[in-house]
Amino acid sequence: MTSVPHVVLLGTCDTKLEELLYLRDEITCSTVNVIFIDVGRKPTNHPTITVGQKQLLNEFGKGQDIENLPRGEVIKTMAACATRAVQKLYDGGKIHAIMAAGGSGGTSLAAQVMRDGLPIGFPKLIVSTIASGDTGPIVEETDITMMNSVVDVAGLNQILRQVLSNAGHAIAAMAQANYSRTNADLEQQSAKKRVGITMFGVTTPAVDTIREYLETKHDIETFVFHATGHGGKAMERLVREGRLDAVLDLTTTELCDHLTGGVMSAGPHRLEAAAQAGIPNIISVGATDMTNFGPIKSIPERYKDRKLYEHNPVVTLMRTSADEARQVGRTIVEKLRNHAKDPRNIEVWFPMGGISMIAVPGGPFADAEADAILFGVITDGLADSEIEVVEDKRAINDEGFARAIAEALVVKMGLRSEQPHMASHDI
């Protein structure tokens, strides 16, 4: 353990040395040490550089000469080497925050290191020329903080000095806070069970009931993830990091977006992490009646004649068709059958009275045929497995359904003795 907080500063010293040195000085003003790692294309000599480019390549790569490689390959190579270096420092308890500053290339490189080398909760900050644009591909499911440089990181001036100074002092404060947490007695850390829950606007009432029940009746710490693509990926990541003890995957709408090309896909590995981990895992089909798109003018031409619902001026929903419902059902079956470490820890629940706030009878997305296909495909696909399927006549946002599914998770977690599901069937 270090005696003072340490911040990793990543940068391409062959192109941004002046700016990085200024940033380094601002960080060290706060009694924080800097581990300065050069990830540039060409090696740079300076006494403040802790890990030079050649050292990085020799110790964490194959020692290759990257100067004549295409720019994209340089970024990939240096990012991979820096990731391994940062992971080693983190595993040794030697660092407490990380930051970088640069343009699109430097941002891409640093973000990869932060995403792949460090867990959620570890302080991460990038001053970037592209921080005011679409940062989704940069941040993804992590907690990288982005600060817009306003001017290019190309020569110091009054604006850039102010931005870099703010950033330097901000990361120093984050490092000091993280250092204090790292040195706290382990006994002071929460011993509560941790449950991940997925939510969408159209399943919010159910999640509110579930969360209140778990927190007040069983003193469980809940982590609610907005099922917007990055939310589902974040939950899966935390499961893989061992930071969730159970999952109530109420809202699996991201599967629809992945299958139909919507804007809120969580990628091809959704539903896999909890099954692979073997933790208690209850899954429902919340909001699988819809795919998400942007403003109504952005709907792809092939979907113009579909049943659409303007959720708000920037979100348009498309009703899942019978064929798409079949695909969603097959995907759920495939994921659970192929990845379940312990099928007995998994249950799938059907809210037969409506799978979202707008899919209840009389609602704009009511479609009994599509729902029946979804339920049928999953039931048939899991029929000879040890995964239990529970049919409940209530709608997903019915308070009784929410309490019943929460109680089922509590049973799976071993916090209460087994209770029959018959009551939920008959209501």
Coordinates of C-alpha atoms in Angstrom, one line a residue:
M1 CA 0.0 0.0 0.0
T2 CA 1.3 3.4 -0.9
S3 CA 1.8 6.2 1.7
V4 CA 0.0 8.8 -0.5
P5 CA -2.6 8.6 -3.3
H6 CA -1.3 8.0 -6.8
V7 CA -2.9 9.0 -10.1
V8 CA -2.0 7.3 -13.4
L9 CA -1.6 9.9 -16.1
L10 CA -1.9 8.5 -19.6
G11 CA -0.8 10.5 -22.6
T12 CA 0.9 10.6 -26.0
C13 CA 4.0 12.4 -25.0
D14 CA 5.3 12.7 -28.6
T15 CA 2.4 15.0 -29.4
K16 CA 1.0 16.4 -26.1
L17 CA 4.0 16.6 -23.8
E18 CA 3.6 20.3 -22.9
E19 CA -0.1 20.0 -22.1
L20 CA 0.4 16.7 -20.1
L21 CA 3.2 18.3 -18.1
Y22 CA 1.0 21.2 -17.1
L23 CA -1.7 18.7 -16.1
R24 CA 0.7 16.7 -14.1
D25 CA 1.8 19.7 -12.2
E26 CA -1.8 20.6 -11.4
I27 CA -2.4 17.1 -10.0
T28 CA 0.7 17.1 -7.8
C29 CA -0.4 20.4 -6.3
S30 CA -2.7 18.4 -4.1
T31 CA -0.2 16.2 -2.4
V32 CA -0.9 13.4 -4.9
N33 CA 1.8 11.5 -6.8
V34 CA 1.6 10.9 -10.5
I35 CA 2.6 7.7 -12.4
F36 CA 3.1 9.2 -15.9
I37 CA 2.8 6.6 -18.7
D38 CA 3.8 7.5 -22.2
V39 CA 1.5 5.8 -24.8
G40 CA 2.7 7.8 -27.8
R41 CA 3.8 6.5 -31.2
K42 CA 7.4 7.7 -30.8
P43 CA 9.4 7.4 -27.6
T44 CA 9.9 10.6 -25.6
N45 CA 12.6 11.3 -23.0
H46 CA 11.6 13.5 -20.0
P47 CA 12.5 13.0 -16.4
T48 CA 8.9 13.1 -15.2
I49 CA 7.8 10.1 -17.4
T50 CA 7.5 7.1 -15.0
V51 CA 6.9 4.4 -17.7
G52 CA 8.3 5.3 -21.1
Q53 CA 7.0 4.1 -24.4
K54 CA 9.8 1.6 -24.9
Q55 CA 9.5 0.2 -21.4
L56 CA 5.8 -0.2 -21.8
L57 CA 6.2 -2.1 -25.1
N58 CA 9.1 -4.3 -23.7
E59 CA 7.4 -5.2 -20.4
F60 CA 3.8 -5.4 -21.4
G61 CA 4.0 -6.2 -25.1
K62 CA 6.3 -7.9 -27.5
G63 CA 8.8 -5.1 -27.7
Q64 CA 7.9 -4.4 -31.3
D65 CA 8.7 -1.2 -33.2
I66 CA 5.3 0.5 -33.7
E67 CA 6.5 3.7 -35.4
N68 CA 5.6 2.6 -38.9
L69 CA 2.3 0.8 -38.0
P70 CA -1.0 2.3 -39.2
R71 CA -2.5 4.7 -36.6
G72 CA -5.2 2.3 -35.7
E73 CA -2.8 -0.5 -35.0
V74 CA -0.6 1.8 -32.9
I75 CA -3.6 2.7 -30.7
K76 CA -4.6 -0.9 -30.3
T77 CA -1.1 -2.0 -29.4
M78 CA -0.5 0.8 -26.9
A79 CA -3.9 0.4 -25.3
A80 CA -3.3 -3.3 -24.8
C81 CA 0.1 -2.7 -23.2
A82 CA -1.2 0.1 -21.0
T83 CA -4.1 -2.0 -19.9
R84 CA -1.8 -4.7 -18.6
A85 CA 0.4 -2.1 -16.9
V86 CA -2.5 -0.4 -15.2
Q87 CA -4.0 -3.7 -14.1
K88 CA -0.7 -4.7 -12.5
L89 CA -0.6 -1.4 -10.6
Y90 CA -4.2 -1.7 -9.5
D91 CA -3.8 -5.3 -8.4
G92 CA -0.8 -4.2 -6.3
G93 CA -2.9 -1.4 -4.6
K94 CA -0.5 1.2 -6.0
I95 CA -3.0 3.5 -7.8
H96 CA -6.2 5.3 -6.8
A97 CA -7.3 7.2 -9.9
I98 CA -6.5 7.5 -13.6
M99 CA -6.8 10.3 -16.1
A100 CA -5.9 11.3 -19.7
A101 CA -6.1 14.2 -22.0
G102 CA -6.1 14.3 -25.8
G103 CA -7.9 14.2 -29.1
S104 CA -10.0 11.4 -30.6
G105 CA -7.1 9.0 -30.8
G106 CA -5.8 9.6 -27.3
T107 CA -9.4 9.5 -26.0
S108 CA -10.0 6.1 -27.7
L109 CA -6.8 4.7 -26.3
A110 CA -7.3 5.9 -22.8
A111 CA -11.0 4.9 -22.7
Q112 CA -10.1 1.3 -23.7
V113 CA -7.5 1.1 -20.9
M114 CA -10.1 2.4 -18.4
R115 CA -12.9 0.1 -19.5
D116 CA -10.8 -3.0 -19.8
G117 CA -8.3 -2.5 -17.0
L118 CA -10.2 -1.1 -14.1
P119 CA -13.5 -1.8 -12.3
I120 CA -16.6 0.4 -12.0
G121 CA -16.1 2.7 -9.0
F122 CA -12.4 3.4 -9.6
P123 CA -12.0 7.1 -10.5
K124 CA -11.5 7.7 -14.3
L125 CA -11.4 11.1 -16.1
I126 CA -10.6 12.1 -19.6
V127 CA -10.2 15.7 -20.9
S128 CA -11.2 15.3 -24.5
T129 CA -11.8 17.3 -27.7
I130 CA -14.8 15.0 -28.4
A131 CA -16.4 15.0 -24.9
S132 CA -19.3 17.2 -26.1
G133 CA -20.3 14.7 -28.8
D134 CA -21.6 11.1 -28.7
T135 CA -19.7 9.6 -25.8
G136 CA -21.6 6.3 -25.7
P137 CA -18.9 4.3 -27.6
I138 CA -16.2 5.8 -25.3
V139 CA -17.9 5.4 -21.9
E140 CA -20.0 2.4 -22.8
E141 CA -21.2 0.7 -19.5
T142 CA -18.5 2.2 -17.3
D143 CA -18.2 5.3 -15.1
I144 CA -15.6 7.2 -17.1
T145 CA -16.0 11.0 -16.5
M146 CA -15.6 13.1 -19.7
M147 CA -14.6 16.8 -19.6
N148 CA -14.8 18.8 -22.8
S149 CA -11.5 20.6 -23.5
V150 CA -13.4 23.4 -25.4
V151 CA -10.2 24.2 -27.4
D152 CA -8.0 21.6 -28.9
V153 CA -5.3 20.0 -26.7
A154 CA -2.7 21.6 -28.9
G155 CA -0.7 24.2 -27.2
L156 CA -1.4 25.9 -23.8
N157 CA -3.6 28.9 -23.7
Q158 CA -5.9 30.6 -21.1
I159 CA -8.9 28.3 -21.7
L160 CA -7.0 25.0 -21.8
R161 CA -5.0 25.9 -18.7
Q162 CA -8.3 26.5 -16.8
V163 CA -9.8 23.3 -18.1
L164 CA -6.7 21.2 -17.3
S165 CA -6.3 22.8 -13.9
N166 CA -9.9 22.0 -13.0
A167 CA -9.4 18.4 -14.2
G168 CA -6.2 18.0 -12.4
H169 CA -7.6 19.1 -9.1
A170 CA -10.7 17.1 -9.7
I171 CA -8.9 13.8 -10.2
A172 CA -6.6 14.5 -7.2
A173 CA -9.7 14.9 -5.0
M174 CA -11.1 11.6 -6.4
A175 CA -7.9 9.9 -5.8
Q176 CA -7.7 11.1 -2.2
A177 CA -11.3 10.0 -1.6
N178 CA -10.6 6.6 -3.1
Y179 CA -7.4 6.2 -1.1
S180 CA -9.4 6.9 2.1
R181 CA -11.9 4.2 1.2
T182 CA -9.2 1.8 0.3
N183 CA -7.6 2.2 3.8
A184 CA -10.9 1.9 5.7
D185 CA -11.4 -1.1 7.9
L186 CA -13.0 -3.9 5.9
E187 CA -15.4 -4.5 8.8
Q188 CA -17.0 -1.1 8.1
Q189 CA -18.0 -2.1 4.6
S190 CA -21.6 -3.1 4.0
A191 CA -22.5 -6.7 4.6
K192 CA -25.9 -6.4 2.8
K193 CA -26.8 -8.7 0.0
R194 CA -26.7 -6.9 -3.4
V195 CA -29.4 -7.4 -6.0
G196 CA -29.5 -6.0 -9.5
I197 CA -32.8 -5.0 -11.0
T198 CA -33.6 -3.9 -14.6
M199 CA -36.1 -1.1 -15.2
F200 CA -37.7 0.9 -17.9
G201 CA -40.3 3.7 -17.8
V202 CA -43.1 1.2 -18.5
T203 CA -42.0 -1.1 -15.7
T204 CA -41.1 1.6 -13.1
P205 CA -44.1 0.9 -10.8
A206 CA -43.1 -2.7 -10.4
V207 CA -39.5 -1.9 -9.7
D208 CA -40.4 0.7 -7.1
T209 CA -42.5 -2.0 -5.3
I210 CA -39.8 -4.6 -5.6
R211 CA -37.1 -2.2 -4.4
E212 CA -39.1 -1.1 -1.4
Y213 CA -39.9 -4.7 -0.5
L214 CA -36.3 -5.9 -0.7
E215 CA -34.8 -2.9 1.1
T216 CA -37.4 -2.7 3.9
K217 CA -38.3 -6.3 4.5
H218 CA -35.0 -8.0 3.9
D219 CA -32.4 -5.2 4.2
I220 CA -31.1 -5.9 0.7
E221 CA -29.1 -3.3 -1.2
T222 CA -30.6 -2.8 -4.6
F223 CA -29.0 -1.6 -7.8
V224 CA -31.5 -0.5 -10.5
F225 CA -30.3 -0.4 -14.1
H226 CA -32.1 1.5 -16.7
A227 CA -32.5 -0.9 -19.6
T228 CA -31.2 1.5 -22.3
G229 CA -28.4 -0.8 -23.6
H230 CA -25.6 0.5 -21.4
G231 CA -27.7 -0.2 -18.4
G232 CA -28.0 -3.9 -19.1
K233 CA -24.3 -4.1 -20.0
A234 CA -23.4 -2.4 -16.7
M235 CA -25.4 -5.0 -14.7
E236 CA -23.8 -7.9 -16.6
R237 CA -20.3 -6.4 -16.0
L238 CA -21.0 -6.0 -12.2
V239 CA -22.1 -9.6 -12.1
R240 CA -18.9 -10.7 -13.8
E241 CA -16.9 -8.6 -11.3
G242 CA -18.6 -10.4 -8.4
R243 CA -20.3 -7.3 -7.2
L244 CA -23.9 -8.6 -7.3
D245 CA -25.3 -11.5 -5.3
A246 CA -28.5 -12.0 -7.3
V247 CA -30.4 -10.5 -10.2
L248 CA -34.1 -9.8 -10.8
D249 CA -34.0 -9.2 -14.5
L250 CA -37.5 -7.8 -14.7
T251 CA -37.0 -5.7 -17.9
T252 CA -35.4 -7.6 -20.8
T253 CA -36.4 -5.1 -23.5
E254 CA -32.8 -4.7 -24.7
L255 CA -33.1 -8.1 -26.4
C256 CA -35.8 -6.6 -28.8
D257 CA -33.5 -3.7 -29.8
H258 CA -30.6 -6.1 -30.5
L259 CA -32.8 -8.3 -32.7
T260 CA -34.5 -5.5 -34.6
G261 CA -31.8 -2.8 -34.8
G262 CA -33.2 -0.5 -32.1
V263 CA -31.1 2.1 -30.4
M264 CA -31.0 0.5 -27.0
S265 CA -29.3 -2.9 -27.6
A266 CA -27.1 -4.2 -24.8
G267 CA -25.2 -6.3 -27.4
P268 CA -25.0 -10.1 -28.1
H269 CA -24.2 -11.2 -24.6
R270 CA -27.2 -9.9 -22.7
L271 CA -28.6 -12.5 -20.2
E272 CA -25.4 -14.5 -20.0
A273 CA -23.5 -13.2 -16.9
A274 CA -25.9 -14.1 -14.1
A275 CA -26.6 -17.5 -15.7
Q276 CA -22.8 -18.2 -16.0
A277 CA -22.2 -17.0 -12.4
G278 CA -24.8 -19.4 -11.1
I279 CA -26.3 -16.7 -8.8
P280 CA -30.0 -16.5 -8.0
N281 CA -31.5 -15.1 -11.2
I282 CA -35.2 -14.4 -11.8
I283 CA -36.0 -13.2 -15.3
S284 CA -39.2 -11.7 -16.7
V285 CA -40.2 -10.3 -20.1
G286 CA -40.8 -6.7 -19.1
A287 CA -41.1 -4.3 -22.0
T288 CA -40.4 -7.0 -24.6
D289 CA -43.4 -5.6 -26.4
M290 CA -41.2 -2.8 -27.8
T291 CA -38.2 -1.7 -29.7
N292 CA -36.8 1.8 -29.1
F293 CA -35.9 4.4 -31.7
G294 CA -35.2 8.1 -31.6
P295 CA -37.6 10.8 -32.8
I296 CA -40.4 9.5 -35.0
K297 CA -38.6 10.9 -38.1
S298 CA -35.7 8.5 -37.4
I299 CA -37.7 5.3 -37.7
P300 CA -36.1 3.1 -40.4
E301 CA -38.1 3.0 -43.7
R302 CA -38.8 -0.7 -43.3
Y303 CA -40.7 0.0 -40.1
K304 CA -42.8 3.0 -41.2
D305 CA -46.0 0.9 -41.4
R306 CA -45.6 -0.8 -38.0
K307 CA -47.5 0.1 -34.8
L308 CA -45.6 3.0 -33.4
Y309 CA -46.0 4.9 -30.1
E310 CA -44.4 8.3 -29.4
H311 CA -43.2 7.9 -25.9
N312 CA -41.8 11.4 -25.9
P313 CA -40.3 13.8 -28.5
V314 CA -37.0 11.9 -28.6
V315 CA -38.1 8.3 -28.1
T316 CA -40.5 6.4 -30.4
L317 CA -41.5 2.8 -29.6
M318 CA -42.3 0.1 -32.1
R319 CA -44.6 -2.8 -31.1
T320 CA -42.9 -6.2 -31.2
S321 CA -44.5 -8.4 -33.9
A322 CA -45.5 -12.0 -33.5
D323 CA -42.4 -13.1 -35.4
E324 CA -40.2 -10.9 -33.3
A325 CA -41.8 -12.2 -30.1
R326 CA -40.9 -15.7 -31.3
Q327 CA -37.3 -14.5 -31.8
V328 CA -37.1 -13.0 -28.4
G329 CA -38.5 -16.1 -26.8
R330 CA -35.9 -18.3 -28.6
T331 CA -33.1 -16.0 -27.6
I332 CA -34.1 -16.2 -23.9
V333 CA -34.2 -20.0 -24.1
E334 CA -30.9 -20.2 -25.9
K335 CA -29.2 -17.9 -23.5
L336 CA -30.4 -19.8 -20.4
R337 CA -29.9 -23.3 -21.7
N338 CA -26.4 -22.6 -23.1
H339 CA -25.1 -20.5 -20.2
A340 CA -26.8 -21.8 -17.0
K341 CA -24.2 -22.9 -14.5
D342 CA -27.0 -24.0 -12.1
P343 CA -30.4 -24.1 -13.8
R344 CA -32.1 -24.5 -10.4
N345 CA -31.1 -21.0 -9.5
I346 CA -33.1 -19.6 -12.4
E347 CA -36.8 -18.9 -12.8
V348 CA -38.7 -17.2 -15.6
W349 CA -41.9 -15.3 -14.8
F350 CA -44.7 -14.3 -17.2
P351 CA -47.0 -11.4 -16.2
M352 CA -49.9 -12.7 -18.3
G353 CA -52.0 -9.6 -17.7
G354 CA -49.5 -7.3 -19.5
I355 CA -45.8 -7.2 -20.0
S356 CA -45.5 -3.4 -19.8
M357 CA -47.6 -0.4 -18.8
I358 CA -48.8 0.0 -22.4
A359 CA -49.3 -3.7 -23.2
V360 CA -52.2 -4.3 -20.8
P361 CA -55.6 -5.0 -22.3
G362 CA -56.9 -1.9 -24.0
G363 CA -53.4 -0.4 -24.1
P364 CA -51.8 0.9 -27.3
F365 CA -49.4 -2.1 -27.4
A366 CA -51.9 -4.8 -26.3
D367 CA -51.3 -7.8 -28.5
A368 CA -52.5 -11.1 -27.0
E369 CA -51.3 -13.1 -30.0
A370 CA -47.7 -11.9 -29.8
D371 CA -47.6 -12.3 -26.1
A372 CA -48.9 -15.8 -26.3
I373 CA -46.2 -16.7 -28.8
L374 CA -43.5 -15.3 -26.6
F375 CA -44.8 -17.2 -23.5
G376 CA -45.3 -20.4 -25.5
V377 CA -41.8 -20.4 -27.1
I378 CA -40.1 -20.0 -23.7
T379 CA -42.3 -22.5 -22.0
D380 CA -41.7 -25.2 -24.7
G381 CA -38.0 -24.4 -24.9
L382 CA -37.4 -24.8 -21.2
A383 CA -39.8 -27.7 -20.7
D384 CA -37.1 -30.4 -20.2
S385 CA -34.8 -28.2 -18.2
E386 CA -34.5 -27.6 -14.5
I387 CA -35.4 -23.9 -15.0
E388 CA -38.8 -23.2 -13.6
V389 CA -41.4 -21.2 -15.5
V390 CA -44.0 -19.3 -13.5
E391 CA -47.2 -18.0 -15.0
D392 CA -49.0 -15.2 -13.2
K393 CA -52.3 -13.8 -14.4
R394 CA -51.5 -10.2 -13.2
A395 CA -49.8 -7.4 -15.1
I396 CA -46.2 -6.7 -14.6
N397 CA -46.9 -3.4 -12.7
D398 CA -49.5 -5.0 -10.5
E399 CA -48.3 -4.5 -6.9
G400 CA -49.1 -8.1 -6.1
F401 CA -47.1 -9.4 -9.0
A402 CA -44.1 -7.3 -8.0
R403 CA -44.2 -8.5 -4.4
A404 CA -44.6 -12.1 -5.5
I405 CA -41.6 -12.0 -7.9
A406 CA -39.5 -10.2 -5.2
E407 CA -40.4 -12.9 -2.7
A408 CA -39.4 -15.6 -5.1
L409 CA -36.0 -14.0 -5.4
V410 CA -35.7 -13.9 -1.6
V411 CA -36.4 -17.6 -1.5
K412 CA -33.8 -18.3 -4.2
M413 CA -31.3 -16.3 -2.1
G414 CA -32.0 -18.6 0.9
L415 CA -33.4 -15.7 2.9
R416 CA -36.8 -17.3 3.4
S417 CA -38.1 -20.9 3.2
E418 CA -39.8 -22.1 0.0
Q419 CA -43.3 -20.8 -0.7
P420 CA -45.7 -22.2 -3.3
H421 CA -46.4 -20.1 -6.4
M422 CA -50.1 -21.2 -6.5
A423 CA -51.4 -17.9 -5.0
S424 CA -49.9 -15.9 -7.8
H425 CA -51.5 -18.2 -10.4
D426 CA -55.0 -17.8 -9.1
I427 CA -55.1 -14.0 -8.7

